[in-house]
GROMACS .gro file of C-alpha atoms in nm:
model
  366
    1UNK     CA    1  -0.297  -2.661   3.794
    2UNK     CA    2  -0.369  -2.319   3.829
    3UNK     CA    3  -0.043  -2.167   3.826
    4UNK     CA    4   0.048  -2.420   3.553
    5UNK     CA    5  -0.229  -2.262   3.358
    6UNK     CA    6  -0.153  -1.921   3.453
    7UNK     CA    7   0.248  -1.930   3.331
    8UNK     CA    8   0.163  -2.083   3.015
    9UNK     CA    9  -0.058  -1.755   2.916
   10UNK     CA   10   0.194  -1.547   3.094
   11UNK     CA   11   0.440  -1.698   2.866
   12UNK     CA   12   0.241  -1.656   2.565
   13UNK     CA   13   0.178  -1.303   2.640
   14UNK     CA   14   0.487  -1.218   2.693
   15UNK     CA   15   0.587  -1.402   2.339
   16UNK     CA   16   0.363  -1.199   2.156
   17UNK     CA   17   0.496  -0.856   2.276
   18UNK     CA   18   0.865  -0.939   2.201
   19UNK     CA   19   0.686  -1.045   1.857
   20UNK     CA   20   0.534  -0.691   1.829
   21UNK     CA   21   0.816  -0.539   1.900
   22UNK     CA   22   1.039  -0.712   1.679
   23UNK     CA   23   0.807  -0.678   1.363
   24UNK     CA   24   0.770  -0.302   1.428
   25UNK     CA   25   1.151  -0.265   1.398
   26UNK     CA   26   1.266   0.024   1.161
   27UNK     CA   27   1.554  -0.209   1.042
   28UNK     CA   28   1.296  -0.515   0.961
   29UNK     CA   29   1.528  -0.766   0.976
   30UNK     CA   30   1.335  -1.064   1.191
   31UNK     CA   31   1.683  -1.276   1.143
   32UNK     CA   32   1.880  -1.021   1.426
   33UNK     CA   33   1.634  -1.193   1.738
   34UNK     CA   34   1.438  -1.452   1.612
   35UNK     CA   35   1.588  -1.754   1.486
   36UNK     CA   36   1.551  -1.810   1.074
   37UNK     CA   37   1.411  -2.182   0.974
   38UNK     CA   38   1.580  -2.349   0.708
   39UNK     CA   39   1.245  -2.477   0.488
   40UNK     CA   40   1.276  -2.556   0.134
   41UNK     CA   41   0.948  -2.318   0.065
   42UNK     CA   42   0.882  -2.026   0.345
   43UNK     CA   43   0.580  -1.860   0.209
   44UNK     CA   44   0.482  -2.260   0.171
   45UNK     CA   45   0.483  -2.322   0.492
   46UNK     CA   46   0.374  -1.983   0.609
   47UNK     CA   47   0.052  -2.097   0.471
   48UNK     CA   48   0.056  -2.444   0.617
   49UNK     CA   49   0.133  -2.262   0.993
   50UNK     CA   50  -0.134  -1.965   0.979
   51UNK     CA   51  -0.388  -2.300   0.885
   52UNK     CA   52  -0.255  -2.467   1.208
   53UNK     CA   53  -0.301  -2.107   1.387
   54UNK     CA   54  -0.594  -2.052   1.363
   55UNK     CA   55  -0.731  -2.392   1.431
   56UNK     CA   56  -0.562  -2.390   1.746
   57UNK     CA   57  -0.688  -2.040   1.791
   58UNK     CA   58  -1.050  -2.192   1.756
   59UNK     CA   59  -0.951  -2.498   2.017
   60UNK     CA   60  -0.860  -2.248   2.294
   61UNK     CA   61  -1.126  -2.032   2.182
   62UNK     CA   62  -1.403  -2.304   2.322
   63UNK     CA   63  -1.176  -2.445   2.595
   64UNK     CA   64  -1.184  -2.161   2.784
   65UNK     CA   65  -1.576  -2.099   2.779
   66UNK     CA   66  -1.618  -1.959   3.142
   67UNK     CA   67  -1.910  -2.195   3.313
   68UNK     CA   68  -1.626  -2.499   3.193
   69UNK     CA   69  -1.324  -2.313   3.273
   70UNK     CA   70  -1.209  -2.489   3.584
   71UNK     CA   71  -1.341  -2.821   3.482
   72UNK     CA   72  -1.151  -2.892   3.213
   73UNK     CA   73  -0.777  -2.949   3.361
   74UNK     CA   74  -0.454  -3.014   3.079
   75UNK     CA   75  -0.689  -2.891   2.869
   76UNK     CA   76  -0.662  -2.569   2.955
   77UNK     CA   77  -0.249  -2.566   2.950
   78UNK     CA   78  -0.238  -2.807   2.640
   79UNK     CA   79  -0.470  -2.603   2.408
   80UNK     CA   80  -0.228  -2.315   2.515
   81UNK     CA   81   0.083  -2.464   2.456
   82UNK     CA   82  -0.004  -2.570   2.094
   83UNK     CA   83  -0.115  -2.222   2.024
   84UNK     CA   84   0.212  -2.093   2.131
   85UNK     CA   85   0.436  -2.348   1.927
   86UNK     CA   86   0.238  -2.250   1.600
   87UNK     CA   87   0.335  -1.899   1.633
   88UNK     CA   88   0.698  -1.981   1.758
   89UNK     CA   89   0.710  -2.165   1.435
   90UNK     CA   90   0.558  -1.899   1.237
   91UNK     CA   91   0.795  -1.636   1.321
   92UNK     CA   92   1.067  -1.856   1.228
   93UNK     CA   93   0.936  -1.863   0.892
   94UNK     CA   94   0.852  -1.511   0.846
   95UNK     CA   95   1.238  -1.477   1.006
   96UNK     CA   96   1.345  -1.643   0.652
   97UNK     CA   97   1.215  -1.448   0.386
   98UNK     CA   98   1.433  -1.245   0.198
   99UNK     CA   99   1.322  -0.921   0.053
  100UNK     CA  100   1.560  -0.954  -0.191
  101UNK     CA  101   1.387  -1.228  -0.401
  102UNK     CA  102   1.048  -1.146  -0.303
  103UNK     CA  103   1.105  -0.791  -0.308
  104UNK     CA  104   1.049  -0.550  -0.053
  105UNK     CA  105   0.730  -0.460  -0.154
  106UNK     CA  106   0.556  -0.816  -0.132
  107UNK     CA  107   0.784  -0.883   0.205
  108UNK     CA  108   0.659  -0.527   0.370
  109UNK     CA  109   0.287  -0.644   0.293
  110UNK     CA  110   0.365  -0.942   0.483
  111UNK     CA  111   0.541  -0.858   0.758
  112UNK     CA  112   0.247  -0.560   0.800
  113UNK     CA  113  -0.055  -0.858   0.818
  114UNK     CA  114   0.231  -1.040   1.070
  115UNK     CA  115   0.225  -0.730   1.270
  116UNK     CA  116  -0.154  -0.713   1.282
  117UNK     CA  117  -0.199  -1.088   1.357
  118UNK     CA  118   0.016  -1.094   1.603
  119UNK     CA  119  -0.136  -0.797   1.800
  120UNK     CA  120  -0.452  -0.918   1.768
  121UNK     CA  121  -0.310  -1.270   1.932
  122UNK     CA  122  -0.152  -1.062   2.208
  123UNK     CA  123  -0.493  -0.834   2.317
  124UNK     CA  124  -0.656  -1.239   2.282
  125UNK     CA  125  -0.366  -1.370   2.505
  126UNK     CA  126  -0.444  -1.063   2.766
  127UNK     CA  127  -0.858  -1.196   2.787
  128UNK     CA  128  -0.765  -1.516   2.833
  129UNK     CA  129  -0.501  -1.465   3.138
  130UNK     CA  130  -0.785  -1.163   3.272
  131UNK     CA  131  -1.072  -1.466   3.181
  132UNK     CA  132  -0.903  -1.742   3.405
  133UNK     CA  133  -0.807  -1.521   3.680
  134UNK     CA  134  -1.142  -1.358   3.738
  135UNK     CA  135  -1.307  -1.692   3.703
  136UNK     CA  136  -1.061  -1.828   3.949
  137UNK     CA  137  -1.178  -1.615   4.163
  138UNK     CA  138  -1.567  -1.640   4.162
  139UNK     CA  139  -1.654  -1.929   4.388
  140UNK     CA  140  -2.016  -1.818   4.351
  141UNK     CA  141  -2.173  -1.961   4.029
  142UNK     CA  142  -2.420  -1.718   3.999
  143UNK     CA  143  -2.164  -1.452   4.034
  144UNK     CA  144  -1.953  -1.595   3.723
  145UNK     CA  145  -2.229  -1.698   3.533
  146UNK     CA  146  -2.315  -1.304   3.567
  147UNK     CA  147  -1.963  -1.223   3.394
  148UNK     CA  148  -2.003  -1.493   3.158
  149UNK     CA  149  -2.142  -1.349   2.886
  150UNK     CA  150  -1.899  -1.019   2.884
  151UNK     CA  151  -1.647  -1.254   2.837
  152UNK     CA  152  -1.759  -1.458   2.621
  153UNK     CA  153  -1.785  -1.226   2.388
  154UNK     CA  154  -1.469  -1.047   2.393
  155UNK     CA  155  -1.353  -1.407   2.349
  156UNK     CA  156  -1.526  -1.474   2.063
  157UNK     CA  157  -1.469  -1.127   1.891
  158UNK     CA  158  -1.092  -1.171   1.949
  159UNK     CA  159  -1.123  -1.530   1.777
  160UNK     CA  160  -1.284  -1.387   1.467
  161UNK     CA  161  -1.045  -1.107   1.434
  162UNK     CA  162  -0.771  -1.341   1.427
  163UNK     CA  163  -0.987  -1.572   1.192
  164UNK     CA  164  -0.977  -1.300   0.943
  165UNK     CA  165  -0.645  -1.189   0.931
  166UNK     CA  166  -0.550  -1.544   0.899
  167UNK     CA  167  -0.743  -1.540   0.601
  168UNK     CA  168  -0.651  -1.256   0.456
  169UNK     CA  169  -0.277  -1.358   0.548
  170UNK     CA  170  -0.334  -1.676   0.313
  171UNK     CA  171  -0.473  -1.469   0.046
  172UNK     CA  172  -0.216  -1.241   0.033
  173UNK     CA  173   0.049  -1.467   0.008
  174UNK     CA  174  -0.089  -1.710  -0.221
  175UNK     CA  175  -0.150  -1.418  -0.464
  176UNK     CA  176   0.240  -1.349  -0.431
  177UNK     CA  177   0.461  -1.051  -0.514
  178UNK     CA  178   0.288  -0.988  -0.880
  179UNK     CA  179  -0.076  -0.956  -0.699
  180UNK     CA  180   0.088  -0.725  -0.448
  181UNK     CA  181   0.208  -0.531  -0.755
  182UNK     CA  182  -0.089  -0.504  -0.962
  183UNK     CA  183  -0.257  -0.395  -0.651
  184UNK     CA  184  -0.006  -0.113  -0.587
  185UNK     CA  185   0.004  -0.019  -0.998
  186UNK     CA  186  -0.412   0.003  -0.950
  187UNK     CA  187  -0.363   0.248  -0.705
  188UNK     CA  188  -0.088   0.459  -0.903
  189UNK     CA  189  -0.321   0.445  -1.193
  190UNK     CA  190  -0.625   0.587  -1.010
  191UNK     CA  191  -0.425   0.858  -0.817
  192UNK     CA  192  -0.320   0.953  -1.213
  193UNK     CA  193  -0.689   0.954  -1.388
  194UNK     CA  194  -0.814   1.179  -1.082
  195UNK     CA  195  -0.746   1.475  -1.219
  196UNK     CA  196  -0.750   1.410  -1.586
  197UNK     CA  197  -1.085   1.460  -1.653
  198UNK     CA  198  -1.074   1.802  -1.502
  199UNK     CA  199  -0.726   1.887  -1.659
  200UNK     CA  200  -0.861   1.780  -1.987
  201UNK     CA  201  -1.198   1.994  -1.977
  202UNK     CA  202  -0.938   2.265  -1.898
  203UNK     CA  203  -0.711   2.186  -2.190
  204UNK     CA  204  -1.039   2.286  -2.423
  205UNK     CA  205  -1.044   2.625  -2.309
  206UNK     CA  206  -0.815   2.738  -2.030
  207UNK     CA  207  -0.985   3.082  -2.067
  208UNK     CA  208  -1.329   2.960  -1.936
  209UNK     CA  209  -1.188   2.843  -1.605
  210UNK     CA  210  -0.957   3.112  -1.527
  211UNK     CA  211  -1.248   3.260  -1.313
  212UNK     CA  212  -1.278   2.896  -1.159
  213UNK     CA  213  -1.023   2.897  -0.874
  214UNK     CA  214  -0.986   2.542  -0.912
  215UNK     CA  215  -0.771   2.517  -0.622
  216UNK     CA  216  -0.917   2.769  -0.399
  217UNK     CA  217  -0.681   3.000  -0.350
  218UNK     CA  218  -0.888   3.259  -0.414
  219UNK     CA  219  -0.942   3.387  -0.046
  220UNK     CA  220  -0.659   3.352   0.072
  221UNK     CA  221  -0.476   3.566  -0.181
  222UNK     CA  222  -0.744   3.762  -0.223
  223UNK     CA  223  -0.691   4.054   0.039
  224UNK     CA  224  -0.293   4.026  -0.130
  225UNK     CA  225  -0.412   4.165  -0.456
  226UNK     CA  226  -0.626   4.441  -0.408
  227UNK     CA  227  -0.511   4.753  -0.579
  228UNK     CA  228  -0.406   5.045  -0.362
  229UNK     CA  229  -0.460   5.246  -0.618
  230UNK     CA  230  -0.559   5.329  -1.031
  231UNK     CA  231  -0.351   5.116  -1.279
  232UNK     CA  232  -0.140   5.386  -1.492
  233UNK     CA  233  -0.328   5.435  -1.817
  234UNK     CA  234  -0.175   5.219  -2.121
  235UNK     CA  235  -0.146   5.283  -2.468
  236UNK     CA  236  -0.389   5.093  -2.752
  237UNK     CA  237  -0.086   4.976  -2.927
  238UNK     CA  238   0.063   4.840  -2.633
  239UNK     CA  239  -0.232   4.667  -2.536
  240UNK     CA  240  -0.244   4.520  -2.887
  241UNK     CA  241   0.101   4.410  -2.843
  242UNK     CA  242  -0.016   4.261  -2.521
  243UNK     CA  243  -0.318   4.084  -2.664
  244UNK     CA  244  -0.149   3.929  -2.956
  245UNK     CA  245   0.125   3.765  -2.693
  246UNK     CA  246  -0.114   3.677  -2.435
  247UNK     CA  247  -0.299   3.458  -2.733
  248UNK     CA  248   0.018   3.314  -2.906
  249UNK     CA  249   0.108   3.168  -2.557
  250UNK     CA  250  -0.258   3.079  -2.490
  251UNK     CA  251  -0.204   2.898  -2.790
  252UNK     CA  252   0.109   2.735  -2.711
  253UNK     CA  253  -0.030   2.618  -2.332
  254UNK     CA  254  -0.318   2.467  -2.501
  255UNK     CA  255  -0.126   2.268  -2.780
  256UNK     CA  256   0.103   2.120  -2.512
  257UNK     CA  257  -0.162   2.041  -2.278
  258UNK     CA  258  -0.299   1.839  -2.570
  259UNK     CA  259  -0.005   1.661  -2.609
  260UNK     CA  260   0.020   1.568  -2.280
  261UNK     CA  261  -0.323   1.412  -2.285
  262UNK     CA  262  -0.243   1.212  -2.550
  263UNK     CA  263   0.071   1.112  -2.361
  264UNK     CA  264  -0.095   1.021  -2.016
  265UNK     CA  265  -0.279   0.744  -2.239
  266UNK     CA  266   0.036   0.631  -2.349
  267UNK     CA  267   0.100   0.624  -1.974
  268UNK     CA  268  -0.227   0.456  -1.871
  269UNK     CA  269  -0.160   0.174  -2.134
  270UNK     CA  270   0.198   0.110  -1.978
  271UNK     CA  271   0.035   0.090  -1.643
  272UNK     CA  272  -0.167  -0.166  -1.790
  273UNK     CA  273   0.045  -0.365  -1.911
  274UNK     CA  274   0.269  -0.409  -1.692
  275UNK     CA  275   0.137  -0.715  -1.457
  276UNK     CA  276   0.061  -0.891  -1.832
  277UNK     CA  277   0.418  -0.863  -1.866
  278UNK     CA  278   0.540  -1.056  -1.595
  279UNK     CA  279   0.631  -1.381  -1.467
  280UNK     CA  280   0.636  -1.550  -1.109
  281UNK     CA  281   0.998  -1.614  -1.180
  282UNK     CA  282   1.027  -1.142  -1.218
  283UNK     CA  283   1.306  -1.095  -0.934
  284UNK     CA  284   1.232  -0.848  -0.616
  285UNK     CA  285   1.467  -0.630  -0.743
  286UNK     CA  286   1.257  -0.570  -1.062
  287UNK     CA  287   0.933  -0.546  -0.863
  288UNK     CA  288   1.094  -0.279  -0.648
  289UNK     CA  289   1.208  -0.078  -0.899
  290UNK     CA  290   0.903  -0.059  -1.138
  291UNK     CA  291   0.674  -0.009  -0.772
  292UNK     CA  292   0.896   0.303  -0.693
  293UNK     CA  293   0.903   0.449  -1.070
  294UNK     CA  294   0.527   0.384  -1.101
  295UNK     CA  295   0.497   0.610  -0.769
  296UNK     CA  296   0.773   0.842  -0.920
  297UNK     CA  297   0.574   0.908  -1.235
  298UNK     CA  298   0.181   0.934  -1.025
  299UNK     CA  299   0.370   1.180  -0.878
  300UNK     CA  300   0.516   1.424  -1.085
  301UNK     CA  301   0.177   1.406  -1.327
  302UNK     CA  302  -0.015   1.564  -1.042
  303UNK     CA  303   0.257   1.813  -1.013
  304UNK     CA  304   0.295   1.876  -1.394
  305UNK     CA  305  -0.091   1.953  -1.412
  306UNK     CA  306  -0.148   2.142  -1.053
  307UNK     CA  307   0.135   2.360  -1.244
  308UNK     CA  308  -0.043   2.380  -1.597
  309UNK     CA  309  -0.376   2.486  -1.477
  310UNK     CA  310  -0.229   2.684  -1.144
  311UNK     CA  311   0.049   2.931  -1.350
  312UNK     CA  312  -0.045   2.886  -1.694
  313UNK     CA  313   0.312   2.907  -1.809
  314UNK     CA  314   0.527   2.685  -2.013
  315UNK     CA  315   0.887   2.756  -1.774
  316UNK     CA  316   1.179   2.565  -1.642
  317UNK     CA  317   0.950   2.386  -1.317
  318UNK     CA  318   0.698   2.233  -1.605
  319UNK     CA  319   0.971   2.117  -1.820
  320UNK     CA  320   1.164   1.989  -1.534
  321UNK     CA  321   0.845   1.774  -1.419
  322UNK     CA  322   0.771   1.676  -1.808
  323UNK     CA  323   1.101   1.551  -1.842
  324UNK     CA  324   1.113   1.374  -1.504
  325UNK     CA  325   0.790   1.147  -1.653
  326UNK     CA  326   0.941   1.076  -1.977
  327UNK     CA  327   1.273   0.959  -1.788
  328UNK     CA  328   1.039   0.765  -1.555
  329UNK     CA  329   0.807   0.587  -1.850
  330UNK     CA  330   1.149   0.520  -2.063
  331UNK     CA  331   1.323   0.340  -1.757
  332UNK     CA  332   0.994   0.119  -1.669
  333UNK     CA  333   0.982   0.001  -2.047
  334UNK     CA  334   1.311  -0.090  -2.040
  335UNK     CA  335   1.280  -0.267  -1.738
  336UNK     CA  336   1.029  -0.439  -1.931
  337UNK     CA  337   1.171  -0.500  -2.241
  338UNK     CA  338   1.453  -0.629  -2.086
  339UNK     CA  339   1.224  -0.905  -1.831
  340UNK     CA  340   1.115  -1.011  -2.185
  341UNK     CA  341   1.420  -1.016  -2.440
  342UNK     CA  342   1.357  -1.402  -2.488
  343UNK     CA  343   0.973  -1.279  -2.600
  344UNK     CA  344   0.966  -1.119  -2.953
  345UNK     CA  345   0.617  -1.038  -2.925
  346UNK     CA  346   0.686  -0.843  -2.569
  347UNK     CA  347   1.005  -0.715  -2.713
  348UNK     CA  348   0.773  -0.582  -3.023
  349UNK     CA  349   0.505  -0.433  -2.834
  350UNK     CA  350   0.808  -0.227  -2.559
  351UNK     CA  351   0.946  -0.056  -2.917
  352UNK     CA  352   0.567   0.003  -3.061
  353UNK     CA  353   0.489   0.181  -2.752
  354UNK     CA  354   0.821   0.358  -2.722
  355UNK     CA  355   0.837   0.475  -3.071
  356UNK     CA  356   0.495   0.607  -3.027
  357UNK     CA  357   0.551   0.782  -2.717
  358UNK     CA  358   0.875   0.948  -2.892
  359UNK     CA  359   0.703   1.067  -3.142
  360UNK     CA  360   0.473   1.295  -2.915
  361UNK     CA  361   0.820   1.457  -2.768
  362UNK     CA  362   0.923   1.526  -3.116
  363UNK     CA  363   0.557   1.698  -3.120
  364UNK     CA  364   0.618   1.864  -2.782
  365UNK     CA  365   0.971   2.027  -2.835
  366UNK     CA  366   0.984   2.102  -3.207
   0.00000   0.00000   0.00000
């Protein structure tokens, strides 16, 4: 029996690494080595397996409790076995999801909690095989009921990991691609409001936080701009001239700053709205794009303020970053508008907020 036992958790061991391995792949595609099932519903039955898995993970869990280990016989391969079948199946699911209609976004989130269940199965595979052959090995009672309680643990900690990423595993993909969405859009919406509040106490007076350094840079240009010598004296026309042109731009920078405020709530309200203006039937494609431009636009709004408050100068890199979120915010409403062309109210509310957001440009660039 005992080599029976010990091949069966060789062989699951050795499943779970080629598992690892082949859900850390840079290509992702499951379908090259592990053979696809042919289910009506994958994500379905995904759920239905990882229900299976972890009750089998709880069987084997209190078969092999040490002071029984050796008493118990086919238990000990059976309980095994089963465990090992669920995940074959498992992976055979997983291998027939197609990013393409749940969208790479939704897919990568589940292959990721795969990855991390199936780790977790392998370091509990590893215990088990280490578990057996130490117990094997104590003849002595006392001796093994010594180690028992080591073991037991790690046992039992590796069963509860596995409980939880099972559960979190169902979660995720009963929630489906739109959860994963709104999740990611949360995120892109709080990376964009952490520096408004700052930018727009800045907007008020840009004068009162020139002194600020509000992205320390002070010391380490500090020794740069030291003067080697006395400035050469200046007229007190030209440093009305100066003054006058060092206010009209002040000016300027301040009125477009103000603008842009107004914008990034135009921006905040898209964000908003865009899980509301969904449907379960919204193809992978869609969900990839509008995840990528959302990430596109976070992006270039910390850039176009770090260069606002940083130079202080309306030039060619702000205006290349401004226009680079209007492109962004124009393509993810018409993304939008066109998911809901058979919705007159949706339709309505994509050419409100357009013509609204249009309206600031006209503002901006007159």
């Amino acid at each position: 029996m005992s080599d029976k036992v010990l091949e069966v958790l060789q062989a699951l061991e050795e499943a779970f690494n080629f598992w690892v391995i082949q859900l850390s792949a840079a290509d992702g595609d499951l379908k090259k080595n592990v053979p696809a099932a042919t289910v009506e519903n994958p994500l379905q039955e995904l759920v239905k397996i990882i229900k299976l898995i972890k009750a089998h993970t709880t069987k084997v869990g209190i078969i092999y409790e040490p002071s029984k280990l050796l008493k118990l016989g086919d238990a000990l391969f059976t309980t095994v076995s089963d465990l090992l079948r669920s995940f074959v199946v498992f992976m055979s699911a997983l291998a027939q999801i197609s990013p393409k209609e749940t969208s790479n976004l939704f897919y990568d989130e589940i292959k990721s909690t795969a990855l991390n269940l199936v780790q977790s199965a392998t370091s509990f595979s590893k215990e088990l095989k280490t578990l057996y052959e130490e117990v094997s090995r104590e003849k002595d009672s006392q001796n093994n009921d010594k180690d028992a309680k080591s073991e037991v643990d790690s046992r039992l900690v590796s069963v509860g990991k596995i409980w939880n990423i099972c559960d979190e595993f169902i979660k995720l993909v009963e929630g489906g691609k739109l959860k994963v969405l709104e999740k990611k859009t949360r995120m892109h919406l709080s990376l964009i409001e952490d520096g408004l509040d700052e930018f727009a106490e800045w907007a008020e007076n840009p004068e009162d936080m020139d002194d600020d350094d509000p992205f320390g840079l002070d010391d380490e240009f500090s020794d740069e701009e030291e003067d080697d010598g006395e400035k050469p004296p200046v007229s007190d026309d030209e440093n009305e001239e100066v003054t006058e042109q060092i206010s009209e731009d002040r000016q300027e920078l301040v009125q477009y700053s103000k603008l842009w405020l107004q914008k990034f709530k135009l921006v905040k309200l898209l964000f908003l709205s865009i899980n509301k203006s969904l449907t379960s039937v919204t193809s992978g494609e869609s969900i990839d794009l509008i995840f990528l431009t959302e990430a596109v636009i976070a992006r270039e709004i910390d850039t176009l303020i770090v260069e606002l408050m940083l130079n202080q100068t309306l030039d060619d890199v702000v205006e290349k970053h401004a226009s680079a979120i209007d492109k962004a915010c124009f393509k993810i409403i018409a993304i939008l508008r066109d998911l809901n062309k058979k919705s007159d109210a949706k339709v309505k509310w994509c050419t409100s907020w357009e013509t609204k957001y249009k309206e600031f440009l006209k503002d901006m660039y007159k």
